XYZ file of C-alpha atoms in Angstrom:
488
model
C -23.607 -7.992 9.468
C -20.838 -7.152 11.355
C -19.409 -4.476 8.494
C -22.577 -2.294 9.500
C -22.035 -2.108 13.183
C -21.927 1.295 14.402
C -18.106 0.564 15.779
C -17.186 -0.547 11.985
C -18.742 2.181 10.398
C -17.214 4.706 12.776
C -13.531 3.431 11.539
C -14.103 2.881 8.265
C -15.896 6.930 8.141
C -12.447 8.119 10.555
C -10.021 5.891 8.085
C -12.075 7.651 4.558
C -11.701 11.124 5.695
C -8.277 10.869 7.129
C -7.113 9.016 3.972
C -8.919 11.973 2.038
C -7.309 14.463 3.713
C -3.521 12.936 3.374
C -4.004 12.721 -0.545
C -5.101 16.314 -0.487
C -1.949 17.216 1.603
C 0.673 16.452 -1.237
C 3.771 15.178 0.767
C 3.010 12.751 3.813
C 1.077 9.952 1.813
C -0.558 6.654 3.040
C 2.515 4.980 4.028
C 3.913 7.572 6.613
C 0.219 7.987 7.469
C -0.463 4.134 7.988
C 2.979 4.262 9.966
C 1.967 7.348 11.945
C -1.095 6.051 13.380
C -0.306 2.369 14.219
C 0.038 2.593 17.721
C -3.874 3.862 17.987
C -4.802 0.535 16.320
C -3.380 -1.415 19.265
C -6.104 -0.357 21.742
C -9.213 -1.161 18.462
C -10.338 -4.467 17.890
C -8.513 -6.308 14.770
C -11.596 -5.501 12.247
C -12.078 -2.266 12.865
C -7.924 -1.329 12.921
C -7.786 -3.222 9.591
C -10.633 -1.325 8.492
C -9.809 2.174 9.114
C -6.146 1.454 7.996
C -7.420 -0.048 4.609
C -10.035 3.276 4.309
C -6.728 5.588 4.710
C -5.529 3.823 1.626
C -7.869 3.835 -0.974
C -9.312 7.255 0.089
C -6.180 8.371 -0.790
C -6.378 7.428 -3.897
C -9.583 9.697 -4.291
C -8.096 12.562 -2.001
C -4.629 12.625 -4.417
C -6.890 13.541 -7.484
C -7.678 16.746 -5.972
C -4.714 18.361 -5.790
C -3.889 17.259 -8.918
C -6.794 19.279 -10.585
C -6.749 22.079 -8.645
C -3.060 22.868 -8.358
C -1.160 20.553 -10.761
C 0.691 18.816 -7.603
C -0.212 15.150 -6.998
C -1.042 14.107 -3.923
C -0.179 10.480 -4.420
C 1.981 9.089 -7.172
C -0.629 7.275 -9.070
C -2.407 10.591 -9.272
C 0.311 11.996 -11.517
C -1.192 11.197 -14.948
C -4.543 12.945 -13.252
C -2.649 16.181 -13.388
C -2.091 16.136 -17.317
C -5.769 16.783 -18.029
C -7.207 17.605 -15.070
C -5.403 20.740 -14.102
C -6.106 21.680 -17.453
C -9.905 21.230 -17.391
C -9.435 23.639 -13.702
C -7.922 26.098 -16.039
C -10.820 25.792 -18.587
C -13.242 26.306 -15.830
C -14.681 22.426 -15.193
C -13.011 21.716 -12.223
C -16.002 20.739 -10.602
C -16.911 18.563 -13.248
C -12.782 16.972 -13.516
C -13.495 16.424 -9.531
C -16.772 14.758 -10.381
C -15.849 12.022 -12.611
C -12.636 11.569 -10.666
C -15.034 10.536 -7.444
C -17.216 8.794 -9.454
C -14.562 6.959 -11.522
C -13.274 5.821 -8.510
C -16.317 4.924 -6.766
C -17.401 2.763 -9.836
C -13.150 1.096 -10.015
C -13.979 0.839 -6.218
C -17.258 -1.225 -6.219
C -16.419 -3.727 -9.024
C -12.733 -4.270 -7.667
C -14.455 -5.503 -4.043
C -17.013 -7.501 -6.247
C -14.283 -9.524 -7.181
C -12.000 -9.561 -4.039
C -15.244 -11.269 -3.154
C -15.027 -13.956 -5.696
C -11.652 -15.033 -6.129
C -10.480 -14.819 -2.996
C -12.840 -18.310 -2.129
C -11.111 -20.518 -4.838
C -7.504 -19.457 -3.504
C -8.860 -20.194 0.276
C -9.558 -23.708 -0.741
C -5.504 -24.265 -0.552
C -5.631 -23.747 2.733
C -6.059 -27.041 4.294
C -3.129 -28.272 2.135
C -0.796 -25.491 3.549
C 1.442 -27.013 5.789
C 5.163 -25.672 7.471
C 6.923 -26.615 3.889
C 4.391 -24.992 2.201
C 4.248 -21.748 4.159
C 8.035 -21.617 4.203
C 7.978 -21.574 0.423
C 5.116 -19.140 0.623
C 7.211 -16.677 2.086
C 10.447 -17.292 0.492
C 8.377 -16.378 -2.744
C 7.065 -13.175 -0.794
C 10.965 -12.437 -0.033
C 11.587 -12.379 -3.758
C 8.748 -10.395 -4.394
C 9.807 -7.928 -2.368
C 12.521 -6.956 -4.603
C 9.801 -6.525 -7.077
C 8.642 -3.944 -4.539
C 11.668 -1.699 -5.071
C 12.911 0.382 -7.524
C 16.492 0.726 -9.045
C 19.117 -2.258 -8.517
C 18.437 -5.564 -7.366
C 21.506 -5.867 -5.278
C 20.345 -2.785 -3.116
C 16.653 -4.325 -2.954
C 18.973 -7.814 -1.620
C 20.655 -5.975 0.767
C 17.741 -3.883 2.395
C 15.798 -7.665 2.587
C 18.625 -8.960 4.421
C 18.910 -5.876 6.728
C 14.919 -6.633 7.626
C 15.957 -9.994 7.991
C 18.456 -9.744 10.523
C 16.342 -6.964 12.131
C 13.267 -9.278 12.599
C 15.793 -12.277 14.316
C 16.696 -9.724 17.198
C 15.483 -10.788 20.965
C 15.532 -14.131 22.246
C 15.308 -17.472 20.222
C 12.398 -19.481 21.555
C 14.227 -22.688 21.995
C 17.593 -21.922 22.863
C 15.802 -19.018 25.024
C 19.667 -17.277 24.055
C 19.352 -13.499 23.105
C 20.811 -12.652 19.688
C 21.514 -9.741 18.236
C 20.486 -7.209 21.426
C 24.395 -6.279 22.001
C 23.620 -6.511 25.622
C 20.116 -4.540 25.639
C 17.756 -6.145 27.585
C 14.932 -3.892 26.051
C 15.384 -5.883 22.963
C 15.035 -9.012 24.372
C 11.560 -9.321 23.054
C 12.752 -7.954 19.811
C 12.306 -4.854 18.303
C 8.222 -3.467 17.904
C 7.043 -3.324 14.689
C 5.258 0.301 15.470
C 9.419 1.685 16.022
C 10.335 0.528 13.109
C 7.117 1.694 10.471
C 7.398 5.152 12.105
C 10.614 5.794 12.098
C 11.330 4.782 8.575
C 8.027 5.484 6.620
C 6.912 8.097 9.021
C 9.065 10.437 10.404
C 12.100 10.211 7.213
C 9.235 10.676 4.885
C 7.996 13.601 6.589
C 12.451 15.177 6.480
C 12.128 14.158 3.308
C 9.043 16.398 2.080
C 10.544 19.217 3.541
C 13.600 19.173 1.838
C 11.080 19.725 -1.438
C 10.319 23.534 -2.408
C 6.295 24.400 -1.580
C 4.981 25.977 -5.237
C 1.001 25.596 -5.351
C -1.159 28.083 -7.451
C -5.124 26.793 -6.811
C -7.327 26.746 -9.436
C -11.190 27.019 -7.910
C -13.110 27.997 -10.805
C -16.337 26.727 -11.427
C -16.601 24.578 -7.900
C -20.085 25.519 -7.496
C -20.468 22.932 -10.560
C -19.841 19.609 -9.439
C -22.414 17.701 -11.545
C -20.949 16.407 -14.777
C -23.306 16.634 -18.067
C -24.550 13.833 -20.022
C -21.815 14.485 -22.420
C -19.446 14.069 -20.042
C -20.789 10.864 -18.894
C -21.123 9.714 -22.429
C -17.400 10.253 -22.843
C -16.335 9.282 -19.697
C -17.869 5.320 -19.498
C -16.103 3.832 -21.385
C -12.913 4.445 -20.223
C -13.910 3.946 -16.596
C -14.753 0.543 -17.589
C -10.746 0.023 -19.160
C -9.417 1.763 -16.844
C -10.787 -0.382 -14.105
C -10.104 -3.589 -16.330
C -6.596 -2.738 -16.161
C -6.598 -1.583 -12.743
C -7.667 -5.129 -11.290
C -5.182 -6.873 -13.401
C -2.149 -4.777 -12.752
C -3.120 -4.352 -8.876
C -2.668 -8.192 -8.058
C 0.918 -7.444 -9.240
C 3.613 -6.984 -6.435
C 5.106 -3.522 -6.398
C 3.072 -0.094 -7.705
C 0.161 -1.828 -9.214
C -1.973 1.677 -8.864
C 0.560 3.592 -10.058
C 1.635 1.161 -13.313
C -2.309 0.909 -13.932
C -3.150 4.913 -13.934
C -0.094 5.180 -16.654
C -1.297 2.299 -18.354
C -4.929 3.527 -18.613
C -4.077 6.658 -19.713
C -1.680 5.491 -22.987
C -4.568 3.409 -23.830
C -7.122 5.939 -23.598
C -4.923 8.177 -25.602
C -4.658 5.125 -28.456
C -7.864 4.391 -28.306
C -9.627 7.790 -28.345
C -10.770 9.141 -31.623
C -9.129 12.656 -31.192
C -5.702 11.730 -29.597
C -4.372 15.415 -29.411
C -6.916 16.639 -26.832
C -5.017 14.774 -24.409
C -2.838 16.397 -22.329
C -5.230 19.719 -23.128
C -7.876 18.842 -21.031
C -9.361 15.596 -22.131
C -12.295 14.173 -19.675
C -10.737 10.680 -20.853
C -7.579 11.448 -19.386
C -9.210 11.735 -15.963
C -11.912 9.051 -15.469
C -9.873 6.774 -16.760
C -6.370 6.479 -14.782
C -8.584 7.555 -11.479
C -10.373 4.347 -12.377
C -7.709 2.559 -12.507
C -5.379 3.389 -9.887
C -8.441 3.297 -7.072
C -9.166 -0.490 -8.783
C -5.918 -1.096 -8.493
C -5.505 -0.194 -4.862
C -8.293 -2.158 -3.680
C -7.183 -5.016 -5.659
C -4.038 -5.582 -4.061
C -5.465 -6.749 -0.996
C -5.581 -10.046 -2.707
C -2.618 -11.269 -2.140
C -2.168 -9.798 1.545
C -5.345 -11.274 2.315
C -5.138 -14.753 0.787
C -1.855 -15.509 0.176
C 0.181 -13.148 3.026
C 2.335 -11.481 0.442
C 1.805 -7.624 0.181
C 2.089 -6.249 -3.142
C 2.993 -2.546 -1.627
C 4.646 -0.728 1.356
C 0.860 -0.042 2.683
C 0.462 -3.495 2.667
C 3.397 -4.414 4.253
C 2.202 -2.298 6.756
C -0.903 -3.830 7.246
C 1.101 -7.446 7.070
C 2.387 -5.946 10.487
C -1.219 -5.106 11.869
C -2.403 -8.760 11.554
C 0.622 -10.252 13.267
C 0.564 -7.727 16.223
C -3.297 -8.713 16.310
C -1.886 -12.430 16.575
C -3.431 -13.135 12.723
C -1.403 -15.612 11.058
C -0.765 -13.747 7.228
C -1.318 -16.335 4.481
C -4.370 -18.942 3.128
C -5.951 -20.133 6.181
C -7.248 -16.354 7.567
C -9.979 -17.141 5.073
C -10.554 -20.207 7.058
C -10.252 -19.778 10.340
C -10.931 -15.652 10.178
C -14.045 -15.704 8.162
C -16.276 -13.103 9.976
C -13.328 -11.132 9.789
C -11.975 -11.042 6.297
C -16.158 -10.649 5.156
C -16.243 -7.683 7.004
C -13.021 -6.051 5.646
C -14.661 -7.007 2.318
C -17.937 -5.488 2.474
C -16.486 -2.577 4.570
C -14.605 -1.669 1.120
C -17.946 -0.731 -0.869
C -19.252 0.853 2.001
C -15.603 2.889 2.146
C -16.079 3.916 -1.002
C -20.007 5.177 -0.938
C -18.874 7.208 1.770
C -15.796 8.762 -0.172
C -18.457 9.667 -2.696
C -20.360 11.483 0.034
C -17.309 12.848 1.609
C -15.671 14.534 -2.045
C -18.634 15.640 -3.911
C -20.434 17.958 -0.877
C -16.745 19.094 0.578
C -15.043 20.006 -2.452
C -14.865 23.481 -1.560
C -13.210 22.709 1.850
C -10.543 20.249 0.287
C -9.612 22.989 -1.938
C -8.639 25.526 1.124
C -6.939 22.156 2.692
C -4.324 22.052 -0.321
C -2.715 25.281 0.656
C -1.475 24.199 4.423
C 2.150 24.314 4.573
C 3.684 21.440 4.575
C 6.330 22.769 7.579
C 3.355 23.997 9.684
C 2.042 20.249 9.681
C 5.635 18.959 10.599
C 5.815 19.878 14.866
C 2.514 17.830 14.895
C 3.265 14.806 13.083
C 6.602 14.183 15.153
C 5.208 14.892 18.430
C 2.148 12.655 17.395
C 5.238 10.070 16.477
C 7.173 10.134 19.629
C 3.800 9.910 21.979
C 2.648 6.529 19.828
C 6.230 5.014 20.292
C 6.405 5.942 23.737
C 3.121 4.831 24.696
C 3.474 1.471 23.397
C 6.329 0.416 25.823
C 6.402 3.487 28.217
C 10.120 3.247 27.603
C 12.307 6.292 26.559
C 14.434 3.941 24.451
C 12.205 3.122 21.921
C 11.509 6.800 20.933
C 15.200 6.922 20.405
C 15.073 3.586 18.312
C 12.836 5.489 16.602
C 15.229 8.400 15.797
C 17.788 6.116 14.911
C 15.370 3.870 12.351
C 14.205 7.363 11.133
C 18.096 7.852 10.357
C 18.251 4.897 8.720
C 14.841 5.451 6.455
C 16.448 8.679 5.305
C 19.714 6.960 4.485
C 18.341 4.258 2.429
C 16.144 7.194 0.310
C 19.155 9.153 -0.305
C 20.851 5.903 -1.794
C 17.962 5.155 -3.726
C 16.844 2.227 -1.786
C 13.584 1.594 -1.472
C 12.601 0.602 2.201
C 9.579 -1.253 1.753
C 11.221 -4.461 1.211
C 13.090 -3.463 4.502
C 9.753 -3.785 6.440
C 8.637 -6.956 5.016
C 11.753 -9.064 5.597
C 11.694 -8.152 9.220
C 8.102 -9.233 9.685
C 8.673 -12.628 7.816
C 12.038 -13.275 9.495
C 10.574 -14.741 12.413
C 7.372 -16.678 10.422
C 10.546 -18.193 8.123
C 12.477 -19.837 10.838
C 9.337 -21.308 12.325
C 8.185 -23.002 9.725
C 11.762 -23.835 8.572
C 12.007 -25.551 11.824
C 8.825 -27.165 11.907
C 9.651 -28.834 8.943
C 13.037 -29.441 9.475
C 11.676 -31.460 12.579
C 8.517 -33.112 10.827
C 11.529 -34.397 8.287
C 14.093 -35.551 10.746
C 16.331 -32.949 9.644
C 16.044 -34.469 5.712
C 15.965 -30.376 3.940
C 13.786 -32.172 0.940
C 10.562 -32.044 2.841
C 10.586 -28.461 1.220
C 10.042 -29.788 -2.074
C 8.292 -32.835 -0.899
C 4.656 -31.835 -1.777
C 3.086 -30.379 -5.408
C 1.893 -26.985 -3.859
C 5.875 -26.624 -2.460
C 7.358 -27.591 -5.881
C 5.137 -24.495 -7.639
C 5.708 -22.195 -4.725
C 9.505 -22.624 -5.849
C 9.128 -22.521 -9.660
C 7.159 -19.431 -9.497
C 10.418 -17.969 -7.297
C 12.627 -19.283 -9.748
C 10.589 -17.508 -12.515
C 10.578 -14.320 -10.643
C 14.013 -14.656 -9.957
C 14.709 -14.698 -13.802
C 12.476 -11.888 -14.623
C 14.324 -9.704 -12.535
C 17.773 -10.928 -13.755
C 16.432 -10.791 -17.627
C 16.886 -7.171 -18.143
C 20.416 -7.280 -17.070
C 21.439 -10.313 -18.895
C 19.658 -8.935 -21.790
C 22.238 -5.465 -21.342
C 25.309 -7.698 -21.115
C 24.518 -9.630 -24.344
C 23.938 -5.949 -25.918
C 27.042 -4.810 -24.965
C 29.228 -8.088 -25.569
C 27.980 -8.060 -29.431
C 27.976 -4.033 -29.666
C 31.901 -4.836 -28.901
């Protein structure tokens, strides 16, 4: 099985313990990570870069929950609820036990959320010989939409940021005019503009100005380490609500936008309604841990669903690993099951074995991840840009892309400060070119006739389930107008 080659294995125990180590170091994150580190996946083959890349993510999920216990500072953002009762168990002296059922939580979310990336991903691969040009240009119009479901705060900023990555991804030469647009006399972006310039410079190094900005506070709690075992009690207790939170964790994950994040929040209210003693939340309840840590890791794995079958990421990590595949020359969307099949197996089963390892990795090394959460952030900063400008440069060996670099890292910072999330950003410039292909194609399969879009049944659903996503995101604001026109 190709998963258990020593080469796989060797990624997917380099992407674990790397991903481990950016959740315990609260401030850089997967993203800026994923971003950092792209260049290095050019020279591995495409299953092992997708791999490692997918083991940074969801073993930062595990890595986020301990510096939530042990210094009330989340690593990752779907780690927050974590904090409310794990920090407080630290206090009370169980943080080994809090770390415990946070690793096994998540190893538990992890193995049942690949169980069933395994089977529905199948019955959505059987579209795949009916996908053609119309039906992947729909595909991705829906994926444009969904991309302002990726952002947070207005809708018009989440418009303009798609458009931006639009227009960014149509720069270089058009392949049947062979005329240059958009390079303003450049002839290093003739071929366009690299994917790798654009990730690091706006998720890598403006994430990195941005954490610095932030004041460093951390007080470690490392009480009680030596005790890492949980009792039967705690098991008792903790069960069930490993088993809701990583219900709720593969339903919400699917979902476009923060999935992990919306499922740890969601786990915990209903742990909190559910539990028999509601007031020991918040004051060290072993509830409140195993069951958002459930749910967020579930929820993390589960969103490769859509990026793997369907081409549509539902985050900024995988937006970032929508990149990956097309620099590896995979085609995102419903026929990678098809004609990848050794490949998208192996990312599969490479998941459980990701997460038996995380178990491994956090339960022995618990003592070391807690000396790991008191780096400075500003001593970590020289090496993360200098590892930054060596990746860009080495790419192209050109001097101007580490100043394209700058310039997207400018513009990454810009769009934080107005509150514009720049996910969306990344994945308009990475479907611009896949739209106008297939826009073409069809355009030319038609004659030039526009209703070959909405010619076949799959096209026609594609659309409707735009439309309806296009009215959820209005519904909120309609629904303030008609508040304020009666409240006058």
């Amino acid at each position: 099985m190709a998963a258990l080659s020593a080469y796989n294995l060797l990624y997917c125990f380099v992407g674990v313990l790397i991903g481990t180590l950016i959740g315990v170091l609260p401030g850089l994150g997967p993203t800026a990570t994923l971003a950092i580190l792209l260049p290095i996946t050019y020279q591995l083959q495409a299953d092992a870069a997708l791999i490692m890349l997918a083991g940074i993510y969801y073993g930062a999920q595990y890595g986020g929950s301990t510096t939530s216990i042990l210094i009330n500072l989340p690593g990752e953002a779907s780690s927050v609820v974590t904090a409310l009762d794990g920090h407080k168990m630290a206090r009370q002296g169980r943080a080994g036990t809090a770390l415990a059922i946070s690793a096994i939580g998540s190893f538990f979310a992890g193995t049942i959320a690949t169980v069933f990336i395994a089977l529905l991903s199948p019955p959505l691969a059987a579209l795949a010989q009916k996908f053609g040009a119309p039906e992947y240009f729909a595909l991705m119009v829906l994926g444009l939409v969904a991309a302002v479901v990726l952002a947070n705060g207005s809708i018009l900023k989440s418009i303009a940021v798609i458009f931006l990555g639009l227009f960014l991804g149509l720069v270089g030469t058009d392949v049947s005019s062979d005329a240059q647009r958009f390079t303003f006399g450049y002839l290093q972006l003739a071929d366009g503009i690299d994917f790798t310039i654009i990730a690091m410079g706006v998720f890598g190094i403006s994430e990195v100005i941005l954490a610095l900005e932030k004041p460093e506070v951390r007080s470690l709690v490392t009480a009680n380490l030596n005790r890492i075992l949980p009792s039967r009690d705690d098991l008792r207790e903790s069960w069930p609500a490993m088993l809701r939170g990583t219900g709720i964790g593969s339903i919400l994950g699917i979902l476009p936008g923060g999935g992990a994040i919306l499922a740890s929040f969601a786990s915990y209210a209903i742990e909190k309604r559910v539990a028999k003693d509601p007031g020991k939340f918040g004051h060290g309840a072993i509830a409140g841990v195993a069951g958002p840590e459930s749910a967020n890791n579930a929820g993390a794995q589960m969103s490769f669903i859509p990026l793997l079958t369907l081409g549509i990421p539902a985050n900024s990590v995988m937006a970032l690993m929508l990149g990956l595949m097309t620099v590896k020359g995979i085609v995102p969307g419903p026929k990678v099951i098809e004609e990848q099949s050794l490949l998208f197996w192996t990312i599969v089963a490479s998941m459980w074995i990701g997460n038996l390892m995380l178990l491994v990795i956090n339960l022995p090394l618990v003592g070391l991840w807690a000396r790991l959460v008191l780096v400075p952030y500003r001593r970590l900063f020289p090496a993360i840009l200098l590892v930054c400008c060596v990746g860009v440069f080495s790419v192209n060996l050109q001097t101007f892309d580490v100043l394209l670099m700058a310039g997207f890292a400018l513009v990454g910072y810009t769009l934080r400060k107005l509150d514009c999330e720049p996910a969306p950003l990344l994945l308009g410039f990475i479907l611009a070119p896949l739209l106008e292909e297939n826009l073409r194609r069809s355009l030319l399969l038609s004659g030039g006739d526009p209703a070959i879009l909405i010619h076949s049944k799959i096209s026609i659903a594609l659309f409707a389930a735009t439309m309806m996503l296009v009215f959820s995101l209005m519904l909120p604001t309609l629904r303030a107008k008609r508040e304020a026109a009666f409240a006058e």
